[in-house]
mmCIF file of C-alpha atoms in Angstrom:
data_model
loop_
_atom_site.group_PDB
_atom_site.id
_atom_site.type_symbol
_atom_site.label_atom_id
_atom_site.label_comp_id
_atom_site.label_asym_id
_atom_site.label_seq_id
_atom_site.Cartn_x
_atom_site.Cartn_y
_atom_site.Cartn_z
ATOM 1 C CA MET A 23 21.784 8.567 2.675
ATOM 2 C CA ALA A 24 21.861 4.848 2.045
ATOM 3 C CA ASP A 25 24.477 3.238 -0.141
ATOM 4 C CA ARG A 26 23.507 3.285 -3.833
ATOM 5 C CA SER A 27 24.571 -0.339 -4.065
ATOM 6 C CA PHE A 28 21.168 -1.160 -2.535
ATOM 7 C CA ALA A 29 19.258 0.667 -5.305
ATOM 8 C CA ARG A 30 18.040 -2.554 -6.953
ATOM 9 C CA PRO A 31 16.887 -4.835 -4.132
ATOM 10 C CA THR A 32 15.749 -8.311 -5.010
ATOM 11 C CA SER A 33 12.492 -9.908 -4.014
ATOM 12 C CA PRO A 34 12.267 -11.823 -0.718
ATOM 13 C CA PRO A 35 12.875 -15.571 -0.648
ATOM 14 C CA ARG A 36 9.821 -17.803 -0.659
ATOM 15 C CA GLU A 37 10.902 -19.547 2.556
ATOM 16 C CA ARG A 38 12.843 -17.757 5.263
ATOM 17 C CA ASP A 39 14.793 -19.579 7.960
ATOM 18 C CA ARG A 40 13.570 -17.665 11.015
ATOM 19 C CA GLU A 41 16.176 -19.108 13.375
ATOM 20 C CA GLY A 42 18.951 -18.531 10.857
ATOM 21 C CA GLU A 43 17.746 -14.953 10.512
ATOM 22 C CA MET A 44 17.910 -14.461 14.276
ATOM 23 C CA GLU A 45 21.402 -15.985 14.389
ATOM 24 C CA ARG A 46 22.627 -13.478 11.801
ATOM 25 C CA PHE A 47 21.239 -10.629 13.899
ATOM 26 C CA ARG A 48 22.796 -12.077 17.059
ATOM 27 C CA ALA A 49 26.150 -12.256 15.299
ATOM 28 C CA PHE A 50 25.823 -8.632 14.227
ATOM 29 C CA ALA A 51 24.770 -7.562 17.723
ATOM 30 C CA ALA A 52 27.942 -9.157 19.089
ATOM 31 C CA THR A 53 30.345 -7.576 16.594
ATOM 32 C CA ARG A 54 28.566 -4.509 15.147
ATOM 33 C CA ALA A 55 30.639 -5.165 12.038
ATOM 34 C CA VAL A 56 29.890 -2.896 9.087
ATOM 35 C CA ALA A 57 30.063 -5.799 6.641
ATOM 36 C CA GLN A 58 27.429 -7.731 8.612
ATOM 37 C CA ARG A 59 25.196 -4.677 8.862
ATOM 38 C CA ASN A 60 25.414 -4.114 5.107
ATOM 39 C CA ALA A 61 24.653 -7.773 4.423
ATOM 40 C CA LEU A 62 21.543 -7.650 6.617
ATOM 41 C CA ALA A 63 20.403 -4.372 5.066
ATOM 42 C CA GLU A 64 20.811 -5.873 1.612
ATOM 43 C CA GLU A 65 18.949 -9.036 2.651
ATOM 44 C CA PHE A 66 15.944 -6.964 3.740
ATOM 45 C CA ALA A 67 16.139 -4.295 1.050
ATOM 46 C CA TRP A 68 12.862 -5.674 -0.337
ATOM 47 C CA VAL A 69 11.119 -4.220 2.733
ATOM 48 C CA ALA A 70 12.344 -0.769 1.679
ATOM 49 C CA ARG A 71 11.024 -1.309 -1.826
ATOM 50 C CA HIS A 72 7.622 -2.376 -0.485
ATOM 51 C CA CYS A 73 7.357 0.703 1.757
ATOM 52 C CA ALA A 74 8.604 3.120 -0.899
ATOM 53 C CA ARG A 75 5.897 1.951 -3.300
ATOM 54 C CA ARG A 76 3.255 3.015 -0.773
ATOM 55 C CA PHE A 77 4.379 6.624 -1.257
ATOM 56 C CA ALA A 78 4.999 6.449 -5.004
ATOM 57 C CA ASP A 79 1.804 8.376 -5.839
ATOM 58 C CA ARG A 80 2.971 11.618 -4.207
ATOM 59 C CA GLY A 81 5.019 13.034 -7.049
ATOM 60 C CA GLU A 82 8.493 12.179 -5.733
ATOM 61 C CA PRO A 83 10.983 10.165 -7.855
ATOM 62 C CA PHE A 84 10.774 6.530 -6.831
ATOM 63 C CA ASP A 85 14.565 6.166 -6.610
ATOM 64 C CA ASP A 86 14.649 8.991 -4.046
ATOM 65 C CA LEU A 87 11.928 7.321 -1.993
ATOM 66 C CA LEU A 88 13.773 4.022 -2.204
ATOM 67 C CA GLN A 89 16.972 5.564 -0.860
ATOM 68 C CA VAL A 90 15.064 7.083 2.077
ATOM 69 C CA ALA A 91 13.439 3.715 2.770
ATOM 70 C CA LEU A 92 16.785 1.919 2.560
ATOM 71 C CA LEU A 93 18.162 4.289 5.157
ATOM 72 C CA GLY A 94 15.237 3.227 7.344
ATOM 73 C CA VAL A 95 16.189 -0.431 6.862
ATOM 74 C CA VAL A 96 19.771 0.314 7.920
ATOM 75 C CA LYS A 97 18.499 2.109 11.039
ATOM 76 C CA ALA A 98 16.193 -0.815 11.812
ATOM 77 C CA VAL A 99 19.100 -3.258 11.474
ATOM 78 C CA ASP A 100 21.097 -1.153 13.941
ATOM 79 C CA ARG A 101 18.244 -0.999 16.472
ATOM 80 C CA PHE A 102 16.788 -4.505 16.209
ATOM 81 C CA ASP A 103 17.075 -6.750 19.264
ATOM 82 C CA PRO A 104 16.873 -10.416 18.177
ATOM 83 C CA GLU A 105 15.997 -11.420 21.746
ATOM 84 C CA HIS A 106 12.857 -9.277 21.789
ATOM 85 C CA GLY A 107 10.731 -12.071 20.314
ATOM 86 C CA THR A 108 9.412 -10.373 17.176
ATOM 87 C CA SER A 109 10.465 -10.791 13.564
ATOM 88 C CA PHE A 110 12.747 -8.220 11.983
ATOM 89 C CA VAL A 111 10.142 -7.364 9.342
ATOM 90 C CA SER A 112 7.530 -6.504 11.976
ATOM 91 C CA PHE A 113 10.102 -4.330 13.740
ATOM 92 C CA ALA A 114 11.407 -2.673 10.570
ATOM 93 C CA LEU A 115 8.103 -1.631 8.984
ATOM 94 C CA PRO A 116 7.313 1.238 11.412
ATOM 95 C CA THR A 117 10.923 2.469 11.219
ATOM 96 C CA VAL A 118 11.000 2.537 7.419
ATOM 97 C CA LEU A 119 7.540 4.090 7.120
ATOM 98 C CA GLY A 120 8.567 6.687 9.704
ATOM 99 C CA GLU A 121 11.609 7.662 7.636
ATOM 100 C CA LEU A 122 9.418 8.105 4.567
ATOM 101 C CA ARG A 123 6.860 10.185 6.454
ATOM 102 C CA ARG A 124 9.624 12.410 7.851
ATOM 103 C CA HIS A 125 10.965 12.838 4.336
ATOM 104 C CA PHE A 126 7.622 14.156 3.149
ATOM 105 C CA ARG A 127 7.202 16.253 6.275
ATOM 106 C CA ASP A 128 10.526 17.991 5.666
ATOM 107 C CA ALA A 129 10.718 18.112 1.876
ATOM 108 C CA THR A 130 7.266 18.207 0.319
ATOM 109 C CA TRP A 131 5.291 21.095 1.752
ATOM 110 C CA ALA A 132 3.884 23.508 -0.829
ATOM 111 C CA VAL A 133 4.203 26.528 1.486
ATOM 112 C CA ARG A 134 6.352 27.354 4.496
ATOM 113 C CA VAL A 135 4.942 25.707 7.631
ATOM 114 C CA PRO A 136 6.530 25.870 11.112
ATOM 115 C CA ARG A 137 8.372 22.716 12.170
ATOM 116 C CA ARG A 138 6.069 22.424 15.202
ATOM 117 C CA LEU A 139 3.052 22.070 12.917
ATOM 118 C CA LYS A 140 4.862 19.666 10.596
ATOM 119 C CA ASP A 141 5.703 17.414 13.540
ATOM 120 C CA LEU A 142 2.183 17.683 14.938
ATOM 121 C CA HIS A 143 0.673 16.947 11.525
ATOM 122 C CA VAL A 144 2.688 13.700 11.339
ATOM 123 C CA GLU A 145 1.765 12.780 14.921
ATOM 124 C CA VAL A 146 -1.934 13.484 14.367
ATOM 125 C CA GLY A 147 -1.906 11.475 11.135
ATOM 126 C CA ALA A 148 -0.286 8.489 12.853
ATOM 127 C CA THR A 149 -2.810 8.716 15.705
ATOM 128 C CA ILE A 150 -5.742 8.824 13.286
ATOM 129 C CA GLU A 151 -4.394 5.700 11.566
ATOM 130 C CA PHE A 152 -3.818 3.914 14.881
ATOM 131 C CA LEU A 153 -7.222 4.751 16.381
ATOM 132 C CA GLY A 154 -8.966 3.920 13.124
ATOM 133 C CA THR A 155 -7.359 0.474 13.099
ATOM 134 C CA GLU A 156 -7.998 -0.038 16.816
ATOM 135 C CA ASN A 157 -11.677 0.992 16.772
ATOM 136 C CA GLY A 158 -12.683 0.077 13.237
ATOM 137 C CA ARG A 159 -13.761 3.610 12.333
ATOM 138 C CA PRO A 160 -12.120 7.036 11.858
ATOM 139 C CA PRO A 161 -11.652 8.912 15.153
ATOM 140 C CA THR A 162 -13.105 12.361 15.833
ATOM 141 C CA PRO A 163 -10.775 15.328 16.494
ATOM 142 C CA ASP A 164 -11.806 15.143 20.167
ATOM 143 C CA GLN A 165 -10.707 11.489 20.350
ATOM 144 C CA VAL A 166 -7.383 12.285 18.680
ATOM 145 C CA ALA A 167 -6.824 15.161 21.100
ATOM 146 C CA ALA A 168 -7.638 12.961 24.097
ATOM 147 C CA HIS A 169 -5.248 10.252 22.891
ATOM 148 C CA LEU A 170 -2.405 12.743 22.421
ATOM 149 C CA GLY A 171 -3.233 14.749 25.541
ATOM 150 C CA ILE A 172 -3.453 18.051 23.678
ATOM 151 C CA PRO A 173 -6.253 20.603 23.107
ATOM 152 C CA VAL A 174 -8.571 19.796 20.215
ATOM 153 C CA GLU A 175 -7.686 23.206 18.735
ATOM 154 C CA HIS A 176 -4.134 21.930 18.199
ATOM 155 C CA VAL A 177 -5.466 18.883 16.356
ATOM 156 C CA LEU A 178 -7.574 21.086 14.080
ATOM 157 C CA GLU A 179 -4.585 23.361 13.505
ATOM 158 C CA ALA A 180 -2.473 20.367 12.474
ATOM 159 C CA LEU A 181 -5.191 19.157 10.115
ATOM 160 C CA ASP A 182 -5.417 22.612 8.566
ATOM 161 C CA ALA A 183 -1.646 22.615 8.109
ATOM 162 C CA GLY A 184 -2.064 19.460 6.061
ATOM 163 C CA ALA A 185 -3.639 21.570 3.329
ATOM 164 C CA ALA A 186 -0.136 22.917 2.666
ATOM 165 C CA TYR A 187 1.154 19.408 2.101
ATOM 166 C CA ARG A 188 2.034 18.770 -1.531
ATOM 167 C CA SER A 189 0.457 15.519 -2.584
ATOM 168 C CA SER A 190 0.082 14.363 -6.184
ATOM 169 C CA PRO A 191 -3.258 12.775 -7.205
ATOM 170 C CA LEU A 192 -1.447 10.049 -9.109
ATOM 171 C CA ASN A 193 -1.877 6.423 -8.166
ATOM 172 C CA MET A 194 -0.421 3.061 -9.053
ATOM 173 C CA THR A 195 -3.379 1.834 -11.084
ATOM 174 C CA GLY A 196 -2.551 3.311 -14.456
ATOM 175 C CA GLU A 197 -3.072 7.047 -13.873
ATOM 176 C CA ARG A 198 -0.784 9.436 -15.688
ATOM 177 C CA GLY A 199 2.705 10.007 -14.344
ATOM 178 C CA ASP A 200 5.797 11.883 -15.510
ATOM 179 C CA ASP A 201 6.124 12.319 -19.276
ATOM 180 C CA ASP A 202 2.419 11.528 -19.591
ATOM 181 C CA GLU A 203 3.054 7.787 -19.308
ATOM 182 C CA PRO A 204 0.890 5.516 -17.197
ATOM 183 C CA SER A 205 2.658 4.888 -13.912
ATOM 184 C CA GLY A 206 2.186 1.154 -14.349
ATOM 185 C CA VAL A 207 4.258 1.334 -17.529
ATOM 186 C CA LEU A 208 6.940 3.339 -15.755
ATOM 187 C CA MET A 209 7.178 0.703 -13.011
ATOM 188 C CA GLY A 210 7.614 -2.119 -15.483
ATOM 189 C CA ALA A 211 6.488 -5.724 -15.318
ATOM 190 C CA GLU A 212 9.520 -6.775 -13.274
ATOM 191 C CA ASP A 213 8.685 -4.244 -10.562
ATOM 192 C CA ALA A 214 5.064 -5.413 -10.496
ATOM 193 C CA ASP A 215 6.255 -8.992 -9.975
ATOM 194 C CA LEU A 216 8.520 -7.835 -7.159
ATOM 195 C CA ALA A 217 5.600 -5.957 -5.617
ATOM 196 C CA ASN A 218 3.510 -9.116 -5.505
ATOM 197 C CA ALA A 219 6.392 -11.135 -4.054
ATOM 198 C CA ASP A 220 7.074 -8.510 -1.396
ATOM 199 C CA ASP A 221 3.412 -8.308 -0.421
ATOM 200 C CA ARG A 222 3.112 -12.076 -0.134
ATOM 201 C CA MET A 223 6.223 -12.251 2.040
ATOM 202 C CA LEU A 224 4.999 -9.511 4.368
ATOM 203 C CA LEU A 225 1.592 -11.161 4.628
ATOM 204 C CA ARG A 226 3.171 -14.518 5.505
ATOM 205 C CA GLN A 227 5.286 -12.844 8.178
ATOM 206 C CA ALA A 228 2.264 -11.077 9.680
ATOM 207 C CA MET A 229 0.073 -14.203 9.493
ATOM 208 C CA SER A 230 2.691 -16.268 11.327
ATOM 209 C CA GLU A 231 2.385 -13.944 14.340
ATOM 210 C CA LEU A 232 -1.402 -14.296 14.669
ATOM 211 C CA PRO A 233 -2.936 -16.733 17.179
ATOM 212 C CA LEU A 234 -3.479 -20.190 15.695
ATOM 213 C CA ARG A 235 -7.307 -19.988 15.677
ATOM 214 C CA GLU A 236 -7.369 -16.591 13.956
ATOM 215 C CA ARG A 237 -4.838 -17.789 11.390
ATOM 216 C CA ARG A 238 -6.912 -20.874 10.627
ATOM 217 C CA ILE A 239 -10.099 -18.821 10.208
ATOM 218 C CA LEU A 240 -8.379 -16.463 7.760
ATOM 219 C CA GLU A 241 -7.005 -19.389 5.768
ATOM 220 C CA LEU A 242 -10.408 -21.089 5.620
ATOM 221 C CA ARG A 243 -12.060 -17.862 4.474
ATOM 222 C CA PHE A 244 -9.579 -16.468 1.962
ATOM 223 C CA THR A 245 -7.659 -19.568 0.847
ATOM 224 C CA GLY A 246 -10.329 -22.208 1.251
ATOM 225 C CA GLY A 247 -13.168 -19.938 0.141
ATOM 226 C CA LEU A 248 -15.490 -21.135 2.909
ATOM 227 C CA SER A 249 -18.456 -19.061 4.021
ATOM 228 C CA GLN A 250 -18.717 -17.786 7.576
ATOM 229 C CA SER A 251 -21.291 -20.441 8.448
ATOM 230 C CA GLU A 252 -19.061 -23.206 7.040
ATOM 231 C CA ILE A 253 -16.104 -21.866 9.026
ATOM 232 C CA ALA A 254 -18.257 -21.795 12.157
ATOM 233 C CA GLU A 255 -18.990 -25.512 11.738
ATOM 234 C CA GLN A 256 -15.307 -26.330 11.223
ATOM 235 C CA VAL A 257 -14.023 -24.260 14.133
ATOM 236 C CA GLY A 258 -16.895 -24.954 16.523
ATOM 237 C CA VAL A 259 -18.058 -21.410 17.228
ATOM 238 C CA SER A 260 -21.046 -19.333 16.158
ATOM 239 C CA GLN A 261 -21.198 -17.488 12.842
ATOM 240 C CA VAL A 262 -21.377 -14.205 14.757
ATOM 241 C CA HIS A 263 -18.130 -15.075 16.525
ATOM 242 C CA VAL A 264 -16.482 -16.012 13.219
ATOM 243 C CA SER A 265 -17.445 -12.626 11.789
ATOM 244 C CA ARG A 266 -15.941 -10.838 14.791
ATOM 245 C CA LEU A 267 -12.755 -12.900 14.661
ATOM 246 C CA LEU A 268 -12.361 -12.217 10.946
ATOM 247 C CA ARG A 269 -12.630 -8.472 11.473
ATOM 248 C CA LYS A 270 -10.298 -8.571 14.458
ATOM 249 C CA SER A 271 -7.722 -10.644 12.562
ATOM 250 C CA ILE A 272 -7.803 -8.390 9.519
ATOM 251 C CA ARG A 273 -7.309 -5.315 11.692
ATOM 252 C CA MET A 274 -4.372 -7.047 13.380
ATOM 253 C CA LEU A 275 -2.827 -7.759 9.975
ATOM 254 C CA GLN A 276 -3.422 -4.176 8.847
ATOM 255 C CA ALA A 277 -1.702 -2.899 11.982
ATOM 256 C CA LYS A 278 1.284 -5.226 11.499
ATOM 257 C CA LEU A 279 1.587 -4.224 7.833
ATOM 258 C CA GLY A 280 1.257 -0.518 8.577
ATOM 259 C CA HIS A 281 -2.028 -0.134 6.693
ATOM 260 C CA GLY A 282 -5.317 1.402 7.496
ATOM 261 C CA GLY A 283 -8.159 -0.004 5.523
ATOM 262 C CA ASP A 284 -11.786 -0.940 5.091
ATOM 263 C CA ASP A 285 -12.809 -4.477 5.927
ATOM 264 C CA ASP A 286 -15.542 -4.290 3.308
ATOM 265 C CA ALA A 287 -12.873 -4.267 0.623
ATOM 266 C CA LEU A 288 -12.069 -7.825 1.683
ATOM 267 C CA ASP A 289 -15.637 -9.025 1.118
ATOM 268 C CA MET A 290 -16.267 -9.608 4.793
ATOM 269 C CA ASP A 291 -20.027 -9.383 4.686
ATOM 270 C CA ASP A 292 -20.689 -12.072 2.120
ATOM 271 C CA GLU A 293 -23.673 -13.335 4.092
ATOM 272 C CA PRO A 294 -26.014 -12.005 6.762
ATOM 273 C CA VAL A 295 -24.908 -12.475 10.346
ATOM 274 C CA GLU A 296 -27.673 -13.163 12.814
#
């Protein structure tokens, strides 16, 4: 379990020195010093907090989720290769989310389920999320089975096993939590501010890894407030192509941030596309 000294991570800095970050990881890779590992884990503890909040509606104490997520950050620090060409945050997100999913697989099943089905349930769930992001729509059991190379009956069995998974209907939008208090109150205003800071930092990291044209189109649409037709004039492509690039870019961001999602929630279709 992660060191309790990381239990109150701070928010990420507004500006991160990417090269300085890589130098710190190179120094750690050369020495494997515990003090350097702890310093890096503490620097990126905000990633753990961001990931833990995604699972905070499942009835588990947030501090427990945070400790699991912090362990994921430590593992990511140990495994990260600064010469690989990707940012640490992009590398760490799948590791931390994987630790949290394993925690729920092992600790939060309402009835006894064989380990084989628990593992398959996690694998099927990850495949559904991946294929949904890749194709823009939820996959069928047959498609999941084909992707995993297993019989469709095994996919259905794993989905049925999910009924034994203990998941609380609470959410982070003011529904009731422990002691009959709204969960937003339990989080506190400081935590909400940290949540916004963490989300902005992750979004900036993910945006920086998009191709320049896609990044510009997203900025024109969501920062500049331009319509698709106005963006088309600025970029020099058709409105239809702008619409496709917007959807593609949003799916790329969702994949980098570890989210599924519905493009419609981002007001994509604000105008007809011919």
